[in-house]
Amino acid sequence: MEAAAAVETAIPSTIDLRKKAVQFTLEKKKLTGVVARVGIVLDITGSMQPLYRNGTVQEVVERILAVATQFDDNKSLDVWVYDTEFSRLPSVTERELGRYVETHILNNNAIHKFGRNNEPPVMEDVIRKYTEEEDSQNPVFLIFINDGGVVKQIKKVITSASVLPIFWQFVGIGQSDFEVLKKLDTMEGRVVDNANFIHLDAIEKVSDEELYDRLLNEFPSWLKEAKQKRIIR
C-alpha cells in the first residue's frame, strides 16, 4: 500500500507538466530570465456561456497560469472578466486553482454575465492597474480571450497604450471572423507594435506546446522594441 502511494505521488501534476512545456518554449524563444506581470481577460458574453459550463474556460485559466508561474515574480495570474461591464477578480495561484472559475465567476453573483461585448472599459482597467496602482518596472504580458464581436473602439485604446509597458496578446476562439482583431498587426499610429492576434478554432484541442509557442511568438520582438524605445528598462 505504501509503495503504491509513493508511486502515485511521484506522478507529475498537470500544472507541473505545463510549466515544463512553458519553460521549453521560453528557452526556444530566448525568454528565460524575463520577469513579467501576467494577466488574463476573459470574455463572458452570452456566446461564451457553453465554454464556461463545460469546463473549457477553467482549462484555459489553468494553462495560462503555467505561463504566469514562469514569468511572474509572485507566480500568480491576474484575472478580469467582461461583457457590457467588467470585474477584476482575485489572482489565481496554484494553491487555489482547482475550482477557480466555478467559485469566483459562475457562482459569483456580483459579476455581470452573458451580456454583449464592450472591451474598452476592461482594457482601461488593465491599464489602470499596471500603470497607476502598481509600482513596478516589469513589463506586462496580457492575454485577452474572446470569441468574437470585439468593438472597433479597442483600436483607440491599443494605439494610446503603445507607449505603455503592456503587450496585448489577443486569442480568438470559435467560429467568428474576428474582423477587428485581424487588423491589429497593420494598425498605424503606434510607437511600437504592442498587440498580436492568434485564432484557435477549438482551443481545447490545441496541445500545450502549440499553445505556448503561438502565445509567445511576438512577445520577444515587442520586448526588444520596447526596450529600444525606452518603454521598458
PDB file of C-alpha atoms in Angstrom:
ATOM      1  CA  MET A   1       0.000   0.000   0.000  1.00  0.00           C
ATOM      2  CA  GLU A   2       2.815   2.395   0.929  1.00  0.00           C
ATOM      3  CA  ALA A   3       4.697   1.572  -2.282  1.00  0.00           C
ATOM      4  CA  ALA A   4       1.600   2.284  -4.361  1.00  0.00           C
ATOM      5  CA  ALA A   5       1.153   5.615  -2.607  1.00  0.00           C
ATOM      6  CA  ALA A   6       4.778   6.512  -3.265  1.00  0.00           C
ATOM      7  CA  VAL A   7       4.349   5.753  -6.980  1.00  0.00           C
ATOM      8  CA  GLU A   8       1.201   7.862  -7.096  1.00  0.00           C
ATOM      9  CA  THR A   9       2.838  10.890  -5.506  1.00  0.00           C
ATOM     10  CA  ALA A  10       5.728  10.617  -7.973  1.00  0.00           C
ATOM     11  CA  ILE A  11       3.421  11.261 -10.952  1.00  0.00           C
ATOM     12  CA  PRO A  12       3.823  14.891 -12.093  1.00  0.00           C
ATOM     13  CA  SER A  13       0.725  17.025 -11.839  1.00  0.00           C
ATOM     14  CA  THR A  14      -0.824  18.609 -14.920  1.00  0.00           C
ATOM     15  CA  ILE A  15       0.361  22.061 -13.892  1.00  0.00           C
ATOM     16  CA  ASP A  16       3.929  20.748 -13.452  1.00  0.00           C
ATOM     17  CA  LEU A  17       3.874  19.267 -16.959  1.00  0.00           C
ATOM     18  CA  ARG A  18       2.565  22.540 -18.339  1.00  0.00           C
ATOM     19  CA  LYS A  19       5.255  24.529 -16.554  1.00  0.00           C
ATOM     20  CA  LYS A  20       7.847  22.321 -18.242  1.00  0.00           C
ATOM     21  CA  ALA A  21       6.198  22.979 -21.620  1.00  0.00           C
ATOM     22  CA  VAL A  22       6.307  26.726 -20.947  1.00  0.00           C
ATOM     23  CA  GLN A  23       9.963  26.536 -19.907  1.00  0.00           C
ATOM     24  CA  PHE A  24      10.813  24.710 -23.127  1.00  0.00           C
ATOM     25  CA  THR A  25       9.099  27.471 -25.122  1.00  0.00           C
ATOM     26  CA  LEU A  26      10.884  30.190 -23.152  1.00  0.00           C
ATOM     27  CA  GLU A  27      14.220  28.586 -23.894  1.00  0.00           C
ATOM     28  CA  LYS A  28      13.393  28.264 -27.591  1.00  0.00           C
ATOM     29  CA  LYS A  29      12.366  31.912 -27.829  1.00  0.00           C
ATOM     30  CA  LYS A  30      15.234  33.159 -25.637  1.00  0.00           C
ATOM     31  CA  LEU A  31      12.899  34.440 -22.934  1.00  0.00           C
ATOM     32  CA  THR A  32      14.480  32.713 -19.947  1.00  0.00           C
ATOM     33  CA  GLY A  33      15.229  35.180 -17.208  1.00  0.00           C
ATOM     34  CA  VAL A  34      12.472  37.574 -18.295  1.00  0.00           C
ATOM     35  CA  VAL A  35      10.309  38.770 -15.404  1.00  0.00           C
ATOM     36  CA  ALA A  36       6.858  39.990 -16.381  1.00  0.00           C
ATOM     37  CA  ARG A  37       3.480  40.506 -14.794  1.00  0.00           C
ATOM     38  CA  VAL A  38       0.899  38.226 -16.406  1.00  0.00           C
ATOM     39  CA  GLY A  39      -2.830  38.846 -16.692  1.00  0.00           C
ATOM     40  CA  ILE A  40      -5.787  37.326 -18.492  1.00  0.00           C
ATOM     41  CA  VAL A  41      -9.021  38.965 -19.630  1.00  0.00           C
ATOM     42  CA  LEU A  42     -11.879  36.519 -20.200  1.00  0.00           C
ATOM     43  CA  ASP A  43     -14.829  37.224 -22.456  1.00  0.00           C
ATOM     44  CA  ILE A  44     -18.030  36.384 -20.548  1.00  0.00           C
ATOM     45  CA  THR A  45     -20.544  37.449 -23.189  1.00  0.00           C
ATOM     46  CA  GLY A  46     -23.596  35.299 -23.957  1.00  0.00           C
ATOM     47  CA  SER A  47     -21.938  33.219 -26.662  1.00  0.00           C
ATOM     48  CA  MET A  48     -19.242  32.139 -24.194  1.00  0.00           C
ATOM     49  CA  GLN A  49     -21.694  30.541 -21.761  1.00  0.00           C
ATOM     50  CA  PRO A  50     -21.255  26.931 -23.032  1.00  0.00           C
ATOM     51  CA  LEU A  51     -17.471  27.218 -22.632  1.00  0.00           C
ATOM     52  CA  TYR A  52     -17.858  28.275 -19.007  1.00  0.00           C
ATOM     53  CA  ARG A  53     -20.323  25.484 -18.304  1.00  0.00           C
ATOM     54  CA  ASN A  54     -18.310  22.671 -19.924  1.00  0.00           C
ATOM     55  CA  GLY A  55     -15.001  23.482 -18.214  1.00  0.00           C
ATOM     56  CA  THR A  56     -13.161  24.936 -21.227  1.00  0.00           C
ATOM     57  CA  VAL A  57     -12.589  28.312 -19.558  1.00  0.00           C
ATOM     58  CA  GLN A  58     -11.319  26.651 -16.374  1.00  0.00           C
ATOM     59  CA  GLU A  59      -8.869  24.720 -18.538  1.00  0.00           C
ATOM     60  CA  VAL A  60      -7.744  27.926 -20.247  1.00  0.00           C
ATOM     61  CA  VAL A  61      -7.081  29.557 -16.872  1.00  0.00           C
ATOM     62  CA  GLU A  62      -5.024  26.555 -15.782  1.00  0.00           C
ATOM     63  CA  ARG A  63      -2.982  26.603 -18.980  1.00  0.00           C
ATOM     64  CA  ILE A  64      -2.259  30.326 -18.749  1.00  0.00           C
ATOM     65  CA  LEU A  65      -1.379  30.062 -15.058  1.00  0.00           C
ATOM     66  CA  ALA A  66       1.565  27.889 -16.125  1.00  0.00           C
ATOM     67  CA  VAL A  67       2.870  30.881 -18.108  1.00  0.00           C
ATOM     68  CA  ALA A  68       2.449  33.143 -15.091  1.00  0.00           C
ATOM     69  CA  THR A  69       4.390  30.779 -12.827  1.00  0.00           C
ATOM     70  CA  GLN A  70       7.385  31.034 -15.147  1.00  0.00           C
ATOM     71  CA  PHE A  71       7.242  34.805 -15.736  1.00  0.00           C
ATOM     72  CA  ASP A  72       5.628  36.449 -12.741  1.00  0.00           C
ATOM     73  CA  ASP A  73       7.687  37.241  -9.653  1.00  0.00           C
ATOM     74  CA  ASN A  74       4.803  36.209  -7.362  1.00  0.00           C
ATOM     75  CA  LYS A  75       3.768  33.287  -9.620  1.00  0.00           C
ATOM     76  CA  SER A  76       0.170  34.450  -9.857  1.00  0.00           C
ATOM     77  CA  LEU A  77      -2.179  35.257 -12.722  1.00  0.00           C
ATOM     78  CA  ASP A  78      -4.275  38.436 -12.621  1.00  0.00           C
ATOM     79  CA  VAL A  79      -7.841  37.934 -13.892  1.00  0.00           C
ATOM     80  CA  TRP A  80     -10.603  40.068 -15.394  1.00  0.00           C
ATOM     81  CA  VAL A  81     -13.956  39.110 -16.930  1.00  0.00           C
ATOM     82  CA  TYR A  82     -16.124  41.329 -19.087  1.00  0.00           C
ATOM     83  CA  ASP A  83     -19.256  41.682 -21.164  1.00  0.00           C
ATOM     84  CA  THR A  84     -21.001  45.069 -21.200  1.00  0.00           C
ATOM     85  CA  GLU A  85     -19.476  45.519 -17.729  1.00  0.00           C
ATOM     86  CA  PHE A  86     -16.268  44.158 -16.211  1.00  0.00           C
ATOM     87  CA  SER A  87     -14.953  42.725 -12.971  1.00  0.00           C
ATOM     88  CA  ARG A  88     -11.401  42.496 -11.654  1.00  0.00           C
ATOM     89  CA  LEU A  89     -11.140  39.193  -9.810  1.00  0.00           C
ATOM     90  CA  PRO A  90      -8.716  37.679  -7.280  1.00  0.00           C
ATOM     91  CA  SER A  91      -5.463  36.496  -8.791  1.00  0.00           C
ATOM     92  CA  VAL A  92      -5.006  32.784  -9.420  1.00  0.00           C
ATOM     93  CA  THR A  93      -2.215  30.752  -7.858  1.00  0.00           C
ATOM     94  CA  GLU A  94      -1.537  27.029  -7.949  1.00  0.00           C
ATOM     95  CA  ARG A  95      -2.928  26.691  -4.423  1.00  0.00           C
ATOM     96  CA  GLU A  96      -6.411  27.937  -5.330  1.00  0.00           C
ATOM     97  CA  LEU A  97      -6.582  26.832  -8.947  1.00  0.00           C
ATOM     98  CA  GLY A  98      -8.874  23.795  -8.883  1.00  0.00           C
ATOM     99  CA  ARG A  99     -12.352  25.363  -8.932  1.00  0.00           C
ATOM    100  CA  TYR A 100     -11.455  28.945  -9.708  1.00  0.00           C
ATOM    101  CA  VAL A 101     -13.997  29.530 -12.486  1.00  0.00           C
ATOM    102  CA  GLU A 102     -16.851  27.915 -10.595  1.00  0.00           C
ATOM    103  CA  THR A 103     -16.058  29.711  -7.328  1.00  0.00           C
ATOM    104  CA  HIS A 104     -15.029  33.170  -8.482  1.00  0.00           C
ATOM    105  CA  ILE A 105     -17.026  33.510 -11.711  1.00  0.00           C
ATOM    106  CA  LEU A 106     -20.010  31.213 -12.166  1.00  0.00           C
ATOM    107  CA  ASN A 107     -21.090  31.290  -8.503  1.00  0.00           C
ATOM    108  CA  ASN A 108     -20.219  34.954  -8.054  1.00  0.00           C
ATOM    109  CA  ASN A 109     -23.445  36.952  -8.192  1.00  0.00           C
ATOM    110  CA  ALA A 110     -21.556  40.249  -8.195  1.00  0.00           C
ATOM    111  CA  ILE A 111     -20.318  39.586 -11.730  1.00  0.00           C
ATOM    112  CA  HIS A 112     -22.354  40.729 -14.722  1.00  0.00           C
ATOM    113  CA  LYS A 113     -22.512  37.698 -17.037  1.00  0.00           C
ATOM    114  CA  PHE A 114     -23.500  36.706 -20.559  1.00  0.00           C
ATOM    115  CA  GLY A 115     -24.318  40.131 -21.979  1.00  0.00           C
ATOM    116  CA  ARG A 116     -22.846  41.859 -25.050  1.00  0.00           C
ATOM    117  CA  ASN A 117     -19.312  42.945 -25.933  1.00  0.00           C
ATOM    118  CA  ASN A 118     -17.733  46.133 -24.597  1.00  0.00           C
ATOM    119  CA  GLU A 119     -13.948  45.794 -24.418  1.00  0.00           C
ATOM    120  CA  PRO A 120     -12.614  49.353 -23.799  1.00  0.00           C
ATOM    121  CA  PRO A 121     -13.684  49.646 -20.115  1.00  0.00           C
ATOM    122  CA  VAL A 122     -11.918  46.444 -19.074  1.00  0.00           C
ATOM    123  CA  MET A 123      -8.858  47.405 -21.111  1.00  0.00           C
ATOM    124  CA  GLU A 124      -8.743  50.770 -19.352  1.00  0.00           C
ATOM    125  CA  ASP A 125      -8.887  48.961 -16.004  1.00  0.00           C
ATOM    126  CA  VAL A 126      -5.979  46.735 -17.031  1.00  0.00           C
ATOM    127  CA  ILE A 127      -4.002  49.875 -17.874  1.00  0.00           C
ATOM    128  CA  ARG A 128      -5.013  51.496 -14.579  1.00  0.00           C
ATOM    129  CA  LYS A 129      -3.841  48.514 -12.523  1.00  0.00           C
ATOM    130  CA  TYR A 130      -0.467  48.132 -14.189  1.00  0.00           C
ATOM    131  CA  THR A 131       0.460  51.781 -14.729  1.00  0.00           C
ATOM    132  CA  GLU A 132      -1.199  53.677 -11.873  1.00  0.00           C
ATOM    133  CA  GLU A 133      -1.889  51.295  -8.998  1.00  0.00           C
ATOM    134  CA  GLU A 134       1.233  49.120  -9.111  1.00  0.00           C
ATOM    135  CA  ASP A 135       4.727  50.485  -8.753  1.00  0.00           C
ATOM    136  CA  SER A 136       6.690  48.045 -10.883  1.00  0.00           C
ATOM    137  CA  GLN A 137       9.188  48.336 -13.711  1.00  0.00           C
ATOM    138  CA  ASN A 138       8.345  44.863 -15.041  1.00  0.00           C
ATOM    139  CA  PRO A 139       6.584  44.585 -18.413  1.00  0.00           C
ATOM    140  CA  VAL A 140       3.085  43.118 -18.693  1.00  0.00           C
ATOM    141  CA  PHE A 141       2.041  40.132 -20.805  1.00  0.00           C
ATOM    142  CA  LEU A 142      -1.740  40.395 -21.098  1.00  0.00           C
ATOM    143  CA  ILE A 143      -3.722  37.557 -22.692  1.00  0.00           C
ATOM    144  CA  PHE A 144      -7.177  38.505 -23.938  1.00  0.00           C
ATOM    145  CA  ILE A 145      -9.595  35.630 -24.664  1.00  0.00           C
ATOM    146  CA  ASN A 146     -12.520  36.460 -26.957  1.00  0.00           C
ATOM    147  CA  ASP A 147     -14.958  34.558 -29.179  1.00  0.00           C
ATOM    148  CA  GLY A 148     -15.856  37.424 -31.500  1.00  0.00           C
ATOM    149  CA  GLY A 149     -17.801  40.663 -31.634  1.00  0.00           C
ATOM    150  CA  VAL A 150     -14.973  42.933 -30.445  1.00  0.00           C
ATOM    151  CA  VAL A 151     -15.926  46.600 -30.773  1.00  0.00           C
ATOM    152  CA  LYS A 152     -13.858  48.824 -33.076  1.00  0.00           C
ATOM    153  CA  GLN A 153     -13.081  51.265 -30.252  1.00  0.00           C
ATOM    154  CA  ILE A 154     -10.352  48.926 -28.983  1.00  0.00           C
ATOM    155  CA  LYS A 155      -8.112  50.353 -31.705  1.00  0.00           C
ATOM    156  CA  LYS A 156      -8.029  53.721 -29.964  1.00  0.00           C
ATOM    157  CA  VAL A 157      -7.146  52.099 -26.623  1.00  0.00           C
ATOM    158  CA  ILE A 158      -4.365  49.991 -28.118  1.00  0.00           C
ATOM    159  CA  THR A 159      -2.925  52.939 -30.026  1.00  0.00           C
ATOM    160  CA  SER A 160      -2.798  55.191 -26.964  1.00  0.00           C
ATOM    161  CA  ALA A 161      -1.374  52.302 -24.898  1.00  0.00           C
ATOM    162  CA  SER A 162       1.546  51.742 -27.257  1.00  0.00           C
ATOM    163  CA  VAL A 163       3.726  53.971 -25.043  1.00  0.00           C
ATOM    164  CA  LEU A 164       2.994  51.742 -22.019  1.00  0.00           C
ATOM    165  CA  PRO A 165       4.814  48.573 -20.859  1.00  0.00           C
ATOM    166  CA  ILE A 166       1.881  46.292 -21.788  1.00  0.00           C
ATOM    167  CA  PHE A 167       1.802  43.714 -24.584  1.00  0.00           C
ATOM    168  CA  TRP A 168      -1.720  42.629 -25.597  1.00  0.00           C
ATOM    169  CA  GLN A 169      -1.955  39.052 -26.858  1.00  0.00           C
ATOM    170  CA  PHE A 170      -5.467  38.509 -28.209  1.00  0.00           C
ATOM    171  CA  VAL A 171      -6.684  34.940 -28.610  1.00  0.00           C
ATOM    172  CA  GLY A 172      -9.768  34.344 -30.725  1.00  0.00           C
ATOM    173  CA  ILE A 173     -11.644  31.118 -30.118  1.00  0.00           C
ATOM    174  CA  GLY A 174     -14.568  29.686 -32.072  1.00  0.00           C
ATOM    175  CA  GLN A 175     -16.003  30.406 -35.492  1.00  0.00           C
ATOM    176  CA  SER A 176     -16.213  34.231 -35.623  1.00  0.00           C
ATOM    177  CA  ASP A 177     -14.475  36.117 -38.445  1.00  0.00           C
ATOM    178  CA  PHE A 178     -12.648  38.362 -35.893  1.00  0.00           C
ATOM    179  CA  GLU A 179     -12.676  41.260 -38.333  1.00  0.00           C
ATOM    180  CA  VAL A 180     -11.389  43.844 -35.825  1.00  0.00           C
ATOM    181  CA  LEU A 181      -8.702  41.658 -34.250  1.00  0.00           C
ATOM    182  CA  LYS A 182      -7.270  40.549 -37.589  1.00  0.00           C
ATOM    183  CA  LYS A 183      -6.311  44.170 -38.297  1.00  0.00           C
ATOM    184  CA  LEU A 184      -4.210  44.617 -35.149  1.00  0.00           C
ATOM    185  CA  ASP A 185      -0.892  43.907 -36.831  1.00  0.00           C
ATOM    186  CA  THR A 186      -1.444  46.560 -39.519  1.00  0.00           C
ATOM    187  CA  MET A 187      -2.682  49.334 -37.234  1.00  0.00           C
ATOM    188  CA  GLU A 188      -0.836  52.599 -37.744  1.00  0.00           C
ATOM    189  CA  GLY A 189      -0.052  55.435 -35.357  1.00  0.00           C
ATOM    190  CA  ARG A 190       1.610  53.365 -32.615  1.00  0.00           C
ATOM    191  CA  VAL A 191       5.036  53.914 -31.082  1.00  0.00           C
ATOM    192  CA  VAL A 192       5.585  50.138 -31.109  1.00  0.00           C
ATOM    193  CA  ASP A 193       3.537  47.152 -32.270  1.00  0.00           C
ATOM    194  CA  ASN A 194       2.035  46.301 -28.888  1.00  0.00           C
ATOM    195  CA  ALA A 195      -0.639  43.751 -29.850  1.00  0.00           C
ATOM    196  CA  ASN A 196      -0.925  40.399 -31.578  1.00  0.00           C
ATOM    197  CA  PHE A 197      -3.820  38.150 -32.560  1.00  0.00           C
ATOM    198  CA  ILE A 198      -3.997  34.394 -32.931  1.00  0.00           C
ATOM    199  CA  HIS A 199      -7.074  32.334 -33.814  1.00  0.00           C
ATOM    200  CA  LEU A 200      -7.608  28.945 -32.209  1.00  0.00           C
ATOM    201  CA  ASP A 201     -10.827  27.476 -33.531  1.00  0.00           C
ATOM    202  CA  ALA A 202     -11.058  24.861 -30.761  1.00  0.00           C
ATOM    203  CA  ILE A 203      -8.602  25.839 -28.023  1.00  0.00           C
ATOM    204  CA  GLU A 204      -9.334  22.671 -26.067  1.00  0.00           C
ATOM    205  CA  LYS A 205      -7.880  20.600 -28.936  1.00  0.00           C
ATOM    206  CA  VAL A 206      -4.625  22.570 -29.192  1.00  0.00           C
ATOM    207  CA  SER A 207      -1.661  20.979 -27.438  1.00  0.00           C
ATOM    208  CA  ASP A 208       0.083  22.851 -24.647  1.00  0.00           C
ATOM    209  CA  GLU A 209       3.240  23.003 -26.740  1.00  0.00           C
ATOM    210  CA  GLU A 210       1.474  24.631 -29.699  1.00  0.00           C
ATOM    211  CA  LEU A 211      -0.498  26.979 -27.472  1.00  0.00           C
ATOM    212  CA  TYR A 212       2.566  28.317 -25.676  1.00  0.00           C
ATOM    213  CA  ASP A 213       4.558  28.574 -28.895  1.00  0.00           C
ATOM    214  CA  ARG A 214       1.876  30.703 -30.541  1.00  0.00           C
ATOM    215  CA  LEU A 215       1.094  32.764 -27.433  1.00  0.00           C
ATOM    216  CA  LEU A 216       4.717  33.770 -27.015  1.00  0.00           C
ATOM    217  CA  ASN A 217       5.536  34.254 -30.672  1.00  0.00           C
ATOM    218  CA  GLU A 218       5.574  38.073 -30.813  1.00  0.00           C
ATOM    219  CA  PHE A 219       6.311  38.905 -27.179  1.00  0.00           C
ATOM    220  CA  PRO A 220      10.113  38.696 -27.677  1.00  0.00           C
ATOM    221  CA  SER A 221      10.109  41.205 -30.560  1.00  0.00           C
ATOM    222  CA  TRP A 222       7.918  43.597 -28.567  1.00  0.00           C
ATOM    223  CA  LEU A 223      10.292  43.364 -25.587  1.00  0.00           C
ATOM    224  CA  LYS A 224      13.235  44.236 -27.815  1.00  0.00           C
ATOM    225  CA  GLU A 225      11.493  47.166 -29.485  1.00  0.00           C
ATOM    226  CA  ALA A 226      10.005  48.455 -26.206  1.00  0.00           C
ATOM    227  CA  LYS A 227      13.493  48.483 -24.676  1.00  0.00           C
ATOM    228  CA  GLN A 228      14.879  50.361 -27.663  1.00  0.00           C
ATOM    229  CA  LYS A 229      12.135  52.986 -27.286  1.00  0.00           C
ATOM    230  CA  ARG A 230      12.706  53.080 -23.505  1.00  0.00           C
ATOM    231  CA  ILE A 231       9.141  52.000 -22.782  1.00  0.00           C
ATOM    232  CA  ILE A 232      10.615  49.303 -20.540  1.00  0.00           C
ATOM    233  CA  ARG A 233      14.033  49.011 -18.955  1.00  0.00           C
TER     234      ARG A 233
END
